Amino acid sequence: MQTTLMIYDGTAPADSDVPRTGGVPLAPAGFTWPMCGSCCGRPLQFFAHLHVEYGVLSVFVCQNDPGACEFWDAASGANRVYLFPREGLRPVVVPEMGVTLLPATSAIRTHVVTLDPEEDDHDELAPDPYDLARSGWKREPEERFGKQREVLGSLGGSPSYLEDDRLPSCPSCTGATEFAAHLEEGISTQTAMNLGGQLGYVFVCRACRTGAFLTD
Ligand SMILES: [Zn+2]
Ligand SMILES: [Zn+2]
């Protein structure tokens, strides 16, 4: 049972093509910054630039009015996920209005955790691979306070403790989506993505080159 954790790896240039949270989005020519379809019509905030084997996932979430805007709901219009090709991406012009950028750009490195299912044979509930891997990161290689915040999420695998009725459909073809990533708020409360203290879920429809985002 393998889980690919995403681990905080220091800061990065805002427009670099490295996996990261924050900074400026990279997109194909002609891309326009997405606007909120829920609260206000103002620009969404750019959350993450994630490398996956089939391209780059770009995640935007509305933060203009977090109390009122249902940014946690995949169908609210308050968040957006794009699947871009790896080549030909360029920095997107940042809108002058709205809450668009995170205060810091955080590079991501991946760390594959292999867990032996036998260790948990006595558990009545099936162990959740992401939960186990994330908890394990806190203990290894050395324990220190706050280390768990270094885990920025994971890539691939299955969604952690998500009810089946919350699995989002593709906003384009309305078919089933594929789970792509977990997102955690981040290393520091000053610079973190606002997920309302919850775990973020990124889904993708490879055929439509789009996706969906929600929090638990
Ligand atoms: Zn909004
Ligand atoms: Zn689709």
PDB file of N, CA and C and ligand atoms in Angstrom, residues 36 38-40 62 69 78, ligand 1:
ATOM      1  N   CYS A  36     -15.381  33.840  -9.697  1.00  0.00           N
ATOM      2  CA  CYS A  36     -16.297  33.089  -8.837  1.00  0.00           C
ATOM      3  C   CYS A  36     -17.708  33.105  -9.410  1.00  0.00           C
ATOM      4  N   SER A  38     -20.179  31.944  -7.577  1.00  0.00           N
ATOM      5  CA  SER A  38     -21.039  31.753  -6.417  1.00  0.00           C
ATOM      6  C   SER A  38     -21.349  33.065  -5.715  1.00  0.00           C
ATOM      7  N   CYS A  39     -20.321  33.758  -5.192  1.00  0.00           N
ATOM      8  CA  CYS A  39     -20.602  34.876  -4.283  1.00  0.00           C
ATOM      9  C   CYS A  39     -20.647  36.213  -4.978  1.00  0.00           C
ATOM     10  N   CYS A  40     -19.782  36.433  -5.930  1.00  0.00           N
ATOM     11  CA  CYS A  40     -19.436  37.823  -6.192  1.00  0.00           C
ATOM     12  C   CYS A  40     -18.945  38.093  -7.597  1.00  0.00           C
ATOM     13  N   CYS A  62     -12.280  30.333  -4.465  1.00  0.00           N
ATOM     14  CA  CYS A  62     -12.684  31.686  -4.098  1.00  0.00           C
ATOM     15  C   CYS A  62     -12.377  31.968  -2.630  1.00  0.00           C
ATOM     16  N   CYS A  69     -19.293  32.506   0.752  1.00  0.00           N
ATOM     17  CA  CYS A  69     -19.114  31.801  -0.512  1.00  0.00           C
ATOM     18  C   CYS A  69     -18.848  30.321  -0.238  1.00  0.00           C
ATOM     19  N   ALA A  78     -17.504  28.178  -7.080  1.00  0.00           N
ATOM     20  CA  ALA A  78     -16.543  28.959  -6.316  1.00  0.00           C
ATOM     21  C   ALA A  78     -15.149  28.352  -6.332  1.00  0.00           C
TER      22      ALA A  78
HETATM   23 ZN    ZN B   1     -16.914  33.432  -4.216  1.00  0.00          ZN
END
